[in-house]
Amino acid sequence: MAMAEPAAIRTVSEVLNAGRPARAGVSRSYWAGVRRRLARDRVTIVCAAILFVILAAAIFAPYVTWADPYKTSMIRRLLPPGSPNHILGTDELGRDMFTRLVYGGRISLFTGFMPVFVATVIGGTLGVLAGYLGGRSNMLIMRVMDVFYAFPSVLLAVAISGALGAGLVNGLVAMSLVFIAPVARVSETVATQVRNEDFVEAARATGARTWRILIEHILPNVLGPILIYASSLISVAIVLASGLSFLGLGVSPPNADWGLMLNTLRQSIYVAPVNAILPGVMIFVTSMCFNLMSDGLRAAMDVR
Amino acid sequence: MLSYILRRIAYALPITLGVTIICFSLIHLAPGDPLSAVLPDNAGPDMREQIKIAYGFDKPLPVQYLLWLKNVATGDFGLSIQSRRPVVSEVLPAACNTAYLALAAVLIGFPFGILMGAVAGYTVGGWIDRAVTSVAVTGVSVPHYWLGMVLVVIFAVNLGALPAMGMGPGGQSSYAFDWAHLRHLVLPAITLAVIPAGIIARSVRATVADIRRRDFVGTLQAKGIGEGRVLYHVAKNAGPTILAVAGLQFAQLLGGSILVETVFSWPGTGFLLNTAIFTRDLPILQGTILVLSIFFVFINLVVDVLQTFLDPRIKRA
């Protein structure tokens, strides 16, 4: 769950220095090569397929399940997987596990994506600005980021959402704040490198305005590495978001969410260990697939 | 060297101040009046007034912050709302228990991760390398709180071999190095060690593979030096990087242990935080976060300084 910062920075610079055409915009052959390498990478394809199934099931949950995720039944509590009508058994209130796991993907995936998206937009903007502007602006932005970076990630998320109080929105705010600093750091590193390239110098010499240089020359060249780094955060975010729910800091019952299910089923671990462990399998598989996919993407974009 | 260390300490100071600002604002982040956040439920109006003045809530925020900072600097973190005891006397024992667990996890996870990574870095592309890489990715992706539950199911529920909860027999929390106590440490420490072991294995593999490709290794081998001596040179070059990654991971363990402690009812800071959140005991929340994050800053400082001792070429601003 911890972020592997040094490796990420190294890879970003590797990606950047990987013989890409150093011009605004990226040539078509580069992306064709990326696609070719991705198509050959079996692990990435399998992971993408698994994620696609999980995501599609979550979106179309009412169409792929046949039970009510909220309907409790006192006489059908903690049925083992493989029971009639309940292929994955039931939970501690007699609700169908399969249905709840499918529905749970909605919140769990959302809480994994959303903070990374918010943090990429905010942290990316701050980092690119700091990297391009340099000087005092850089100092100011990056020192503030350093302060946020001075907290262990899980601790900061728990602290903020603990102070704000339990709830979906508070959890999202807390996690977004956690990811802003690492994204800003990576963005700043990349932007600083690009800013010293000749074509940026040339654009400046022709009198292009700052915002124009940023959008037309800097952005296309920093976006790839930033997005690759962000994609590696999704796996972290899903585990962290479920962790917050597991602590009772996420959505409130009776909502279905993998972390929350893990939390409530934990009380039944001695009675129905398999049921208690199932939601974690979903978290694990999803996080693992995102991790491998991010690795595959990084390798495919890294021409070495 | 000395000037570098001094500069590094000077750099850590504003960070520490920033950390205290964030910890201070935690109480003001809480919904509603910050006063009601630190007030016990049964407080009468005179107690309300008394606490308002004691916490300085009648003064402007920057003044409040400075007053709070002054108290914190002298070791006064306020009182717990629940127990009415000083926050310090609750946080410090919990922090020791967390450090104890984290150290155990380090002793299990770090040698394992370094060994795995080094072997993989030596056999890049081979089946050992692929096996290690898969294990490492698994370790990095696994939700460790869930892994803890799985270990409980296997070793406590099914085998009955190891305890699932607490720090010692009968729920006591003393440090005794006999099996009756140490067996309580096994499952939580392994759970906590998995993620850092995975991350360290990955970084060590990349570092060792990178160094082995460098020219000087080829030169050493061409000179006919034994593989053992070559290994020594590779290790010496990989040292600073491994130290940096390991130091960061040790520090992250402090945060990661929140979830693991909850699973195993380990009486550390995570457990304390969890209780504090659900009883809305904000002074405890604030105190715990402050102690842990300052410790985090301190560890990062130590790692940076140690790194320059290992590799004097590193002279970062």
Coordinates of C-alpha atoms in Angstrom, one line a residue:
Chain A
M1 CA 0.0 0.0 0.0
A2 CA 2.9 2.2 0.5
M3 CA 4.0 4.2 -2.5
A4 CA 7.3 3.2 -4.1
E5 CA 8.5 6.6 -4.7
P6 CA 12.2 6.2 -5.8
A7 CA 11.4 3.6 -8.4
A8 CA 8.6 5.7 -9.8
I9 CA 10.8 8.7 -10.2
R10 CA 13.5 6.7 -11.9
T11 CA 11.1 5.2 -14.3
V12 CA 9.6 8.5 -15.1
S13 CA 12.9 9.9 -16.2
E14 CA 13.7 6.7 -18.0
V15 CA 10.4 7.1 -19.9
L16 CA 11.2 10.7 -20.6
N17 CA 14.7 10.0 -21.9
A18 CA 13.7 7.0 -23.8
G19 CA 14.5 8.4 -27.2
R20 CA 11.1 9.9 -27.8
P21 CA 10.9 12.6 -30.3
A22 CA 11.6 15.7 -28.3
R23 CA 8.9 17.8 -29.9
A24 CA 5.5 19.0 -28.9
G25 CA 3.1 16.3 -29.8
V26 CA 4.2 12.7 -30.2
S27 CA 4.8 11.0 -33.5
R28 CA 2.3 8.3 -34.7
S29 CA 5.0 5.6 -34.9
Y30 CA 5.7 5.9 -31.2
W31 CA 2.1 5.1 -30.3
A32 CA 2.0 2.3 -32.9
G33 CA 5.0 0.8 -31.1
V34 CA 3.3 1.1 -27.7
R35 CA 0.2 -0.6 -29.1
R36 CA 2.3 -3.4 -30.6
R37 CA 4.1 -4.0 -27.4
L38 CA 0.9 -4.0 -25.4
A39 CA -0.7 -6.5 -27.7
R40 CA 2.2 -8.9 -27.2
D41 CA 2.0 -8.6 -23.4
R42 CA -0.2 -11.4 -22.2
V43 CA -0.2 -10.5 -18.5
T44 CA -1.4 -7.0 -19.3
I45 CA -4.2 -8.3 -21.6
V46 CA -5.4 -10.8 -19.0
C47 CA -5.4 -8.2 -16.3
A48 CA -7.3 -5.7 -18.5
A49 CA -9.9 -8.4 -19.3
I50 CA -10.4 -9.2 -15.6
L51 CA -10.8 -5.5 -14.7
F52 CA -13.2 -5.1 -17.6
V53 CA -15.4 -7.9 -16.3
I54 CA -15.3 -6.5 -12.7
L55 CA -16.1 -3.0 -14.0
A56 CA -18.8 -4.0 -16.3
A57 CA -20.4 -6.2 -13.7
A58 CA -20.4 -3.2 -11.2
I59 CA -21.9 -0.8 -13.8
F60 CA -24.6 -3.3 -14.9
A61 CA -25.0 -4.8 -11.4
P62 CA -28.9 -5.1 -11.6
Y63 CA -28.6 -7.0 -14.8
V64 CA -26.0 -9.6 -13.8
T65 CA -27.4 -10.4 -10.3
W66 CA -30.7 -11.8 -9.3
A67 CA -31.0 -11.0 -5.6
D68 CA -31.6 -7.8 -3.7
P69 CA -28.3 -6.6 -2.2
Y70 CA -30.1 -5.2 0.8
K71 CA -32.7 -8.0 1.6
T72 CA -31.8 -9.6 4.8
S73 CA -32.9 -13.0 6.0
M74 CA -32.5 -14.1 9.6
I75 CA -32.8 -17.8 8.7
R76 CA -30.3 -17.7 5.9
R77 CA -27.3 -16.2 7.6
L78 CA -23.7 -17.1 6.7
L79 CA -24.7 -19.9 4.3
P80 CA -21.5 -21.4 2.9
P81 CA -20.5 -20.8 -0.8
G82 CA -22.2 -23.2 -3.1
S83 CA -25.6 -23.1 -1.4
P84 CA -28.7 -23.2 -3.6
N85 CA -29.6 -19.7 -4.9
H86 CA -26.5 -18.3 -3.2
I87 CA -23.4 -19.4 -5.2
L88 CA -21.1 -17.5 -2.9
G89 CA -23.2 -17.9 0.2
T90 CA -24.7 -15.2 2.4
D91 CA -23.3 -12.6 4.8
E92 CA -24.0 -12.1 8.5
L93 CA -27.5 -10.7 7.8
G94 CA -28.4 -13.3 5.2
R95 CA -27.8 -11.1 2.2
D96 CA -26.5 -12.7 -1.0
M97 CA -22.7 -12.5 -1.1
F98 CA -22.4 -12.6 -4.9
T99 CA -24.9 -9.8 -5.4
R100 CA -23.2 -7.7 -2.7
L101 CA -19.7 -8.3 -4.1
V102 CA -20.9 -7.2 -7.6
Y103 CA -22.7 -4.1 -6.2
G104 CA -19.7 -3.5 -3.9
G105 CA -17.5 -2.9 -6.9
R106 CA -19.4 0.3 -7.6
I107 CA -18.3 2.1 -4.5
S108 CA -14.9 0.4 -4.2
L109 CA -13.9 1.1 -7.8
F110 CA -15.2 4.7 -7.6
T111 CA -13.3 5.4 -4.4
G112 CA -10.2 4.0 -6.0
F113 CA -10.5 6.1 -9.2
M114 CA -11.9 9.3 -7.9
P115 CA -9.1 10.4 -5.5
V116 CA -6.4 9.5 -8.1
F117 CA -8.2 11.6 -10.7
V118 CA -8.6 14.6 -8.4
A119 CA -5.1 14.3 -7.2
T120 CA -3.7 14.0 -10.8
V121 CA -5.5 17.1 -11.9
I122 CA -4.6 19.2 -8.8
G123 CA -1.2 17.7 -8.1
G124 CA -0.3 17.6 -11.8
T125 CA -1.1 21.2 -12.3
L126 CA 0.8 22.3 -9.2
G127 CA 3.8 20.1 -10.1
V128 CA 4.0 21.3 -13.7
L129 CA 3.6 24.9 -12.7
A130 CA 6.3 24.5 -10.1
G131 CA 8.6 22.7 -12.5
Y132 CA 8.1 25.2 -15.3
L133 CA 8.1 28.4 -13.4
G134 CA 11.0 27.4 -11.1
G135 CA 12.4 29.9 -8.6
R136 CA 10.2 31.1 -5.8
S137 CA 7.0 29.6 -7.1
N138 CA 8.7 26.2 -7.2
M139 CA 10.0 26.7 -3.6
L140 CA 6.6 27.7 -2.3
I141 CA 4.6 24.9 -4.0
M142 CA 7.1 22.1 -3.4
R143 CA 7.8 23.0 0.2
V144 CA 4.0 22.8 1.0
M145 CA 4.0 19.4 -0.9
D146 CA 6.9 18.3 1.2
V147 CA 4.9 18.9 4.4
F148 CA 2.1 16.6 3.1
Y149 CA 4.7 14.2 2.0
A150 CA 6.1 14.1 5.5
F151 CA 3.2 11.9 6.7
P152 CA 3.0 8.2 6.1
S153 CA 0.2 7.9 3.5
V154 CA -2.1 5.6 5.5
L155 CA -1.7 7.8 8.5
L156 CA -2.6 11.0 6.7
A157 CA -5.7 9.5 5.2
V158 CA -6.9 8.1 8.5
A159 CA -6.1 11.4 10.3
I160 CA -8.0 13.6 7.9
S161 CA -11.0 11.3 7.4
G162 CA -11.0 10.6 11.1
A163 CA -11.1 14.3 11.9
L164 CA -13.8 15.0 9.3
G165 CA -15.9 12.0 10.4
A166 CA -16.9 8.9 8.6
G167 CA -18.5 9.1 5.2
L168 CA -17.9 8.6 1.5
V169 CA -17.2 12.2 0.7
N170 CA -14.9 12.8 3.6
G171 CA -12.9 9.6 2.7
L172 CA -12.6 10.9 -0.9
V173 CA -11.4 14.3 0.3
A174 CA -8.8 12.7 2.6
M175 CA -7.5 10.3 0.0
S176 CA -7.3 13.0 -2.7
L177 CA -5.2 15.1 -0.3
V178 CA -2.9 12.1 0.3
F179 CA -2.2 11.6 -3.4
I180 CA -1.7 15.2 -4.4
A181 CA 1.8 15.5 -3.0
P182 CA 3.3 12.4 -4.7
V183 CA 1.8 13.3 -8.1
A184 CA 3.1 16.9 -7.7
R185 CA 6.6 15.6 -7.0
V186 CA 6.7 13.4 -10.1
S187 CA 5.1 16.1 -12.2
E188 CA 7.6 18.6 -11.0
T189 CA 10.6 16.3 -11.8
V190 CA 9.3 15.7 -15.3
A191 CA 8.4 19.3 -16.0
T192 CA 11.8 20.6 -14.9
Q193 CA 13.4 18.2 -17.3
V194 CA 11.2 19.2 -20.2
R195 CA 11.5 22.9 -19.5
N196 CA 15.2 22.8 -20.3
E197 CA 14.7 21.2 -23.7
D198 CA 15.6 23.3 -26.7
F199 CA 12.1 23.4 -28.2
V200 CA 10.8 25.2 -25.0
E201 CA 13.7 27.6 -25.3
A202 CA 12.8 28.2 -28.9
A203 CA 9.2 28.8 -28.2
R204 CA 10.1 31.3 -25.5
A205 CA 12.5 33.0 -27.9
T206 CA 9.7 33.5 -30.4
G207 CA 7.8 35.3 -27.7
A208 CA 5.1 32.7 -26.9
R209 CA 3.1 33.4 -23.8
T210 CA 3.7 31.3 -20.7
W211 CA 0.3 29.6 -20.8
R212 CA 0.7 28.8 -24.4
I213 CA 4.1 27.2 -23.8
L214 CA 2.6 25.3 -21.0
I215 CA -0.3 23.9 -22.9
E216 CA 1.3 23.4 -26.3
H217 CA 4.8 22.4 -25.5
I218 CA 5.1 21.3 -21.9
L219 CA 1.8 19.4 -21.4
P220 CA 2.0 17.0 -24.3
N221 CA 5.5 16.0 -23.1
V222 CA 4.8 15.5 -19.4
L223 CA 1.3 13.9 -19.7
G224 CA 2.6 10.4 -20.4
P225 CA 4.9 10.0 -17.4
I226 CA 2.3 11.7 -15.1
L227 CA -0.5 9.4 -16.3
I228 CA 1.7 6.3 -15.9
Y229 CA 2.5 7.3 -12.4
A230 CA -1.2 8.0 -11.7
S231 CA -2.1 4.6 -13.0
S232 CA 0.2 3.0 -10.6
L233 CA -1.6 4.9 -7.8
I234 CA -5.0 3.4 -8.6
S235 CA -4.0 0.0 -7.1
V236 CA -2.8 1.8 -4.0
A237 CA -6.0 3.9 -3.8
I238 CA -8.2 0.8 -4.0
V239 CA -6.4 -0.9 -1.2
L240 CA -6.4 2.4 0.9
A241 CA -10.0 3.2 0.2
S242 CA -11.1 -0.3 1.2
G243 CA -8.8 0.1 4.2
L244 CA -10.6 3.2 5.3
S245 CA -14.0 1.4 4.9
F246 CA -12.5 -1.5 6.8
L247 CA -11.8 0.9 9.7
G248 CA -15.4 2.1 9.4
L249 CA -14.4 5.5 7.9
G250 CA -16.0 5.0 4.5
V251 CA -19.6 4.5 3.4
S252 CA -22.1 3.5 6.1
P253 CA -24.0 0.3 6.3
P254 CA -26.1 -1.2 4.7
N255 CA -24.2 0.0 1.5
A256 CA -22.2 -2.7 -0.2
D257 CA -18.5 -1.9 -0.3
W258 CA -15.7 -4.4 -0.3
G259 CA -13.9 -2.9 2.7
L260 CA -17.0 -2.4 4.7
M261 CA -18.1 -6.0 4.0
L262 CA -14.7 -7.2 5.2
N263 CA -15.2 -5.1 8.3
T264 CA -18.7 -6.5 9.2
L265 CA -17.9 -10.1 8.2
R266 CA -14.8 -10.0 10.4
Q267 CA -17.0 -10.8 13.4
S268 CA -18.0 -14.0 11.7
I269 CA -14.5 -15.2 10.9
Y270 CA -14.6 -18.1 13.3
V271 CA -18.0 -19.3 12.0
A272 CA -17.7 -18.7 8.3
P273 CA -14.1 -18.0 7.4
V274 CA -14.6 -18.4 3.7
N275 CA -17.4 -15.8 3.5
A276 CA -15.4 -13.4 5.7
I277 CA -12.4 -13.6 3.3
L278 CA -14.3 -13.2 0.0
P279 CA -14.5 -9.4 -0.2
G280 CA -10.8 -9.2 0.4
V281 CA -10.2 -11.5 -2.6
M282 CA -12.0 -8.9 -4.8
I283 CA -9.8 -6.1 -3.4
F284 CA -6.7 -8.2 -3.9
V285 CA -7.5 -9.2 -7.5
T286 CA -8.5 -5.7 -8.5
S287 CA -5.5 -4.1 -7.0
M288 CA -3.1 -6.7 -8.4
C289 CA -4.6 -6.3 -11.9
F290 CA -4.2 -2.6 -11.8
N291 CA -0.6 -3.0 -10.6
L292 CA 0.3 -5.4 -13.4
M293 CA -1.5 -3.3 -16.0
S294 CA 0.4 -0.2 -14.9
D295 CA 3.7 -2.1 -15.1
G296 CA 2.8 -3.3 -18.5
L297 CA 1.8 0.2 -19.7
R298 CA 5.1 1.5 -18.3
A299 CA 7.1 -1.1 -20.0
A300 CA 5.3 -0.6 -23.3
M301 CA 5.8 3.1 -23.3
D302 CA 9.5 2.8 -22.3
V303 CA 11.4 2.2 -25.5
R304 CA 14.7 0.7 -24.3
Chain B
M1 CA 29.9 16.5 5.6
L2 CA 29.0 18.4 8.7
S3 CA 27.7 21.3 6.7
Y4 CA 25.5 18.9 4.8
I5 CA 24.1 17.4 7.9
L6 CA 23.4 20.9 9.3
R7 CA 21.7 21.9 6.1
R8 CA 19.6 18.8 6.1
I9 CA 18.5 19.5 9.7
A10 CA 17.7 23.1 8.8
Y11 CA 15.6 21.7 6.0
A12 CA 13.7 19.4 8.3
L13 CA 12.8 22.2 10.7
P14 CA 10.2 24.0 8.5
I15 CA 8.8 20.6 7.5
T16 CA 8.3 19.8 11.1
L17 CA 6.6 23.1 11.6
G18 CA 4.4 22.4 8.7
V19 CA 3.5 19.0 10.2
T20 CA 2.5 20.7 13.4
I21 CA 0.3 23.1 11.5
I22 CA -1.5 20.2 9.8
C23 CA -1.9 18.4 13.1
F24 CA -3.2 21.6 14.7
S25 CA -5.8 22.1 12.0
L26 CA -7.1 18.5 12.5
I27 CA -9.2 19.7 15.4
H28 CA -10.5 22.6 13.4
L29 CA -11.3 20.3 10.4
A30 CA -13.8 18.5 12.6
P31 CA -17.4 19.4 11.8
G32 CA -18.9 21.9 14.3
D33 CA -17.4 24.0 17.0
P34 CA -13.8 22.9 17.9
L35 CA -14.8 23.4 21.5
S36 CA -17.4 20.7 21.4
A37 CA -14.8 18.5 19.8
V38 CA -12.6 18.5 22.8
L39 CA -15.4 18.7 25.4
P40 CA -16.7 15.7 27.3
D41 CA -20.4 15.0 26.7
N42 CA -21.4 15.7 30.3
A43 CA -19.7 19.1 30.6
G44 CA -21.5 21.9 32.4
P45 CA -21.4 25.5 31.4
D46 CA -18.6 26.4 33.9
M47 CA -16.5 23.5 32.6
R48 CA -17.2 24.8 29.1
E49 CA -15.9 28.2 30.0
Q50 CA -12.9 26.7 31.8
I51 CA -11.9 24.5 28.8
K52 CA -12.5 27.3 26.4
I53 CA -9.9 29.4 28.2
A54 CA -7.6 26.4 28.8
Y55 CA -7.5 25.7 25.1
G56 CA -7.5 29.3 24.2
F57 CA -10.5 29.0 21.9
D58 CA -11.4 32.6 22.7
K59 CA -8.2 33.8 20.9
P60 CA -7.5 34.2 17.2
L61 CA -6.3 31.1 15.3
P62 CA -2.6 32.0 14.9
V63 CA -2.4 32.8 18.6
Q64 CA -4.1 29.5 19.4
Y65 CA -1.6 27.7 17.2
L66 CA 1.4 29.3 19.0
L67 CA -0.1 28.5 22.4
W68 CA -0.7 25.0 21.4
L69 CA 2.8 24.7 19.9
K70 CA 4.3 26.0 23.1
N71 CA 2.4 23.3 25.1
V72 CA 3.4 20.6 22.7
A73 CA 7.0 21.6 22.8
T74 CA 6.9 21.1 26.6
G75 CA 5.2 17.7 26.2
D76 CA 1.7 18.8 27.1
F77 CA -0.6 17.4 24.4
G78 CA -3.8 18.1 26.3
L79 CA -6.2 15.6 28.0
S80 CA -8.0 12.7 26.5
I81 CA -11.7 13.3 26.3
Q82 CA -12.5 9.7 27.2
S83 CA -10.1 8.9 30.0
R84 CA -9.3 12.5 31.1
R85 CA -5.7 11.4 31.3
P86 CA -2.9 13.3 29.6
V87 CA -2.7 12.4 25.9
V88 CA 1.1 11.8 26.3
S89 CA 0.6 9.0 28.8
E90 CA -1.8 7.3 26.4
V91 CA 0.2 7.8 23.2
L92 CA 3.7 7.0 24.3
P93 CA 3.0 3.4 25.5
A94 CA 1.0 2.8 22.3
A95 CA 3.8 4.2 20.2
C96 CA 6.3 1.8 21.9
N97 CA 4.0 -1.1 21.1
T98 CA 3.8 0.0 17.5
A99 CA 7.5 0.4 17.3
Y100 CA 8.0 -3.0 18.7
L101 CA 5.7 -4.5 16.1
A102 CA 7.3 -2.5 13.3
L103 CA 10.8 -3.6 14.4
A104 CA 9.7 -7.2 14.3
A105 CA 8.2 -6.7 10.8
V106 CA 11.5 -5.1 9.7
L107 CA 13.5 -8.1 11.0
I108 CA 11.3 -10.4 9.0
G109 CA 10.6 -8.4 5.9
F110 CA 13.8 -6.6 5.1
P111 CA 16.3 -9.4 5.0
F112 CA 13.8 -11.5 3.1
G113 CA 13.1 -8.7 0.6
I114 CA 16.8 -7.8 0.1
L115 CA 17.7 -11.5 -0.4
M116 CA 14.9 -12.1 -2.9
G117 CA 15.7 -8.9 -4.8
A118 CA 19.4 -9.6 -4.9
V119 CA 19.0 -13.1 -6.2
A120 CA 16.5 -11.9 -8.8
G121 CA 18.9 -9.1 -9.8
Y122 CA 21.6 -11.7 -10.4
T123 CA 19.4 -14.0 -12.5
V124 CA 17.5 -11.4 -14.6
G125 CA 15.2 -13.1 -17.0
G126 CA 15.5 -16.5 -15.4
W127 CA 12.8 -18.5 -13.7
I128 CA 14.0 -17.4 -10.2
D129 CA 13.7 -13.8 -11.3
R130 CA 10.2 -14.3 -12.7
A131 CA 9.1 -16.1 -9.5
V132 CA 10.5 -13.3 -7.3
T133 CA 8.9 -10.6 -9.4
S134 CA 5.5 -12.3 -9.2
V135 CA 5.9 -12.7 -5.4
A136 CA 6.9 -9.1 -5.1
V137 CA 4.0 -7.8 -7.2
T138 CA 1.7 -9.9 -5.0
G139 CA 3.2 -8.5 -1.9
V140 CA 2.8 -5.0 -3.1
S141 CA -0.8 -5.4 -4.2
V142 CA -2.2 -7.4 -1.3
P143 CA -4.5 -5.5 1.1
H144 CA -2.5 -6.4 4.3
Y145 CA -5.5 -6.1 6.6
W146 CA -7.1 -8.8 4.5
L147 CA -3.9 -10.9 4.5
G148 CA -4.0 -10.7 8.3
M149 CA -7.5 -12.1 8.3
V150 CA -6.4 -14.9 6.0
L151 CA -3.5 -15.8 8.3
V152 CA -5.9 -15.7 11.3
V153 CA -8.2 -18.2 9.5
I154 CA -5.3 -20.5 8.6
F155 CA -3.2 -20.4 11.8
A156 CA -5.6 -19.4 14.5
V157 CA -9.0 -20.8 13.4
N158 CA -8.0 -24.0 11.5
L159 CA -4.6 -25.0 12.9
G160 CA -5.1 -23.3 16.3
A161 CA -1.3 -22.9 16.3
L162 CA -1.0 -19.1 17.0
P163 CA -3.1 -16.6 18.8
A164 CA -5.2 -14.2 16.7
M165 CA -5.4 -11.3 19.1
G166 CA -3.5 -9.2 21.6
M167 CA 0.1 -8.8 22.6
G168 CA 0.5 -11.4 25.3
P169 CA -1.3 -14.1 27.2
G170 CA -4.4 -12.8 29.0
G171 CA -4.4 -9.6 27.1
Q172 CA -1.4 -8.2 28.9
S173 CA 1.0 -6.0 27.0
S174 CA 4.5 -6.4 28.5
Y175 CA 7.7 -7.2 26.7
A176 CA 8.8 -10.7 27.6
F177 CA 10.9 -12.6 25.2
D178 CA 9.5 -16.0 25.9
W179 CA 7.4 -18.1 23.5
A180 CA 4.1 -17.3 25.3
H181 CA 4.6 -13.6 24.3
L182 CA 6.5 -13.9 21.1
R183 CA 3.8 -16.2 19.5
H184 CA 1.5 -13.2 19.7
L185 CA 3.9 -11.3 17.6
V186 CA 4.3 -13.8 14.7
L187 CA 1.1 -13.2 12.7
P188 CA 0.9 -9.4 12.9
A189 CA 4.6 -9.0 12.2
I190 CA 4.4 -11.2 9.1
T191 CA 1.3 -9.4 7.9
L192 CA 3.0 -6.0 8.3
A193 CA 6.2 -7.3 6.7
V194 CA 4.7 -8.4 3.4
I195 CA 4.3 -5.0 1.7
P196 CA 7.8 -3.6 2.5
A197 CA 9.3 -6.9 1.6
G198 CA 7.7 -6.7 -1.8
I199 CA 8.7 -3.1 -2.4
I200 CA 12.2 -3.7 -1.2
A201 CA 12.6 -6.9 -3.4
R202 CA 11.5 -4.9 -6.4
S203 CA 13.9 -2.0 -5.8
V204 CA 16.8 -4.2 -4.9
R205 CA 16.3 -6.3 -8.0
A206 CA 16.3 -3.2 -10.2
T207 CA 19.3 -1.7 -8.5
V208 CA 21.4 -4.9 -8.5
A209 CA 20.5 -5.6 -12.1
D210 CA 21.5 -2.1 -13.1
I211 CA 24.8 -2.2 -11.3
R212 CA 25.7 -5.6 -12.7
R213 CA 25.4 -4.1 -16.2
R214 CA 27.9 -1.4 -15.5
D215 CA 31.4 -1.5 -16.9
F216 CA 33.3 -1.8 -13.7
V217 CA 31.7 -5.2 -13.0
G218 CA 32.9 -6.4 -16.3
T219 CA 36.4 -5.1 -15.6
L220 CA 36.5 -6.8 -12.2
Q221 CA 35.5 -10.1 -13.8
A222 CA 38.0 -9.6 -16.6
K223 CA 40.7 -9.2 -14.0
G224 CA 39.9 -12.6 -12.7
I225 CA 38.6 -11.6 -9.3
G226 CA 36.4 -14.2 -7.6
E227 CA 32.7 -13.9 -7.9
G228 CA 32.5 -13.3 -4.1
R229 CA 34.7 -10.2 -4.3
V230 CA 32.6 -9.0 -7.3
L231 CA 29.5 -9.5 -5.1
Y232 CA 31.1 -7.3 -2.5
H233 CA 31.6 -4.5 -5.0
V234 CA 28.0 -4.8 -6.2
A235 CA 26.7 -4.8 -2.7
K236 CA 28.7 -1.7 -1.8
N237 CA 27.3 0.2 -4.8
A238 CA 23.7 -1.0 -4.2
G239 CA 23.9 -0.1 -0.5
P240 CA 22.8 3.6 -0.5
T241 CA 19.8 2.9 -2.7
I242 CA 18.7 0.0 -0.6
L243 CA 19.1 2.0 2.5
A244 CA 17.0 4.8 1.2
V245 CA 14.1 2.4 0.1
A246 CA 14.3 0.5 3.4
G247 CA 14.3 3.6 5.5
L248 CA 11.2 4.9 3.7
Q249 CA 9.5 1.6 4.1
F250 CA 10.3 1.4 7.8
A251 CA 8.7 4.8 8.2
Q252 CA 5.7 3.8 6.2
L253 CA 5.3 0.8 8.4
L254 CA 4.3 3.1 11.2
G255 CA 1.3 4.2 9.2
G256 CA 0.5 0.8 7.7
S257 CA 0.4 -0.7 11.1
I258 CA -2.9 1.1 11.8
L259 CA -4.9 -1.5 9.8
V260 CA -2.9 -4.5 10.9
E261 CA -3.2 -3.5 14.6
T262 CA -7.0 -3.3 14.2
V263 CA -7.1 -6.8 12.7
F264 CA -5.0 -8.3 15.6
S265 CA -6.2 -6.0 18.4
W266 CA -2.6 -5.0 18.9
P267 CA -2.5 -2.3 21.6
G268 CA -0.5 0.2 19.5
T269 CA -1.1 3.6 17.9
G270 CA -3.3 2.2 15.2
F271 CA -5.6 0.6 17.8
L272 CA -5.5 3.9 19.8
L273 CA -6.3 5.9 16.7
N274 CA -9.2 3.7 15.8
T275 CA -10.7 4.0 19.3
A276 CA -10.2 7.7 19.3
I277 CA -11.9 8.1 16.0
F278 CA -15.1 6.3 17.1
T279 CA -15.3 8.0 20.5
R280 CA -14.5 11.4 18.8
D281 CA -11.5 11.7 21.1
L282 CA -9.8 14.4 18.9
P283 CA -6.9 15.3 21.3
I284 CA -5.8 11.6 21.2
L285 CA -6.2 11.6 17.4
Q286 CA -4.1 14.7 17.1
G287 CA -1.5 13.6 19.6
T288 CA -1.0 10.2 18.0
I289 CA -0.7 11.7 14.5
L290 CA 1.7 14.3 15.7
V291 CA 4.0 11.8 17.4
L292 CA 4.0 9.4 14.5
S293 CA 4.6 12.0 11.8
I294 CA 7.4 13.8 13.7
F295 CA 9.0 10.4 14.1
F296 CA 8.5 9.9 10.3
V297 CA 10.3 13.2 9.6
F298 CA 13.1 12.1 12.0
I299 CA 13.6 8.8 10.3
N300 CA 13.8 10.4 6.9
L301 CA 16.4 12.7 8.2
V302 CA 18.5 9.9 9.7
V303 CA 18.2 7.9 6.5
D304 CA 19.4 10.9 4.4
V305 CA 22.4 11.5 6.7
L306 CA 23.3 7.8 6.8
Q307 CA 23.2 7.7 3.0
T308 CA 25.8 10.4 2.7
F309 CA 28.0 8.4 5.0
L310 CA 27.7 5.4 2.8
D311 CA 28.1 7.3 -0.4
P312 CA 29.8 10.7 0.0
R313 CA 29.1 11.5 -3.6
I314 CA 25.5 12.2 -2.7
K315 CA 25.3 15.9 -1.7
R316 CA 21.8 16.9 -2.2
A317 CA 20.4 20.3 -1.2

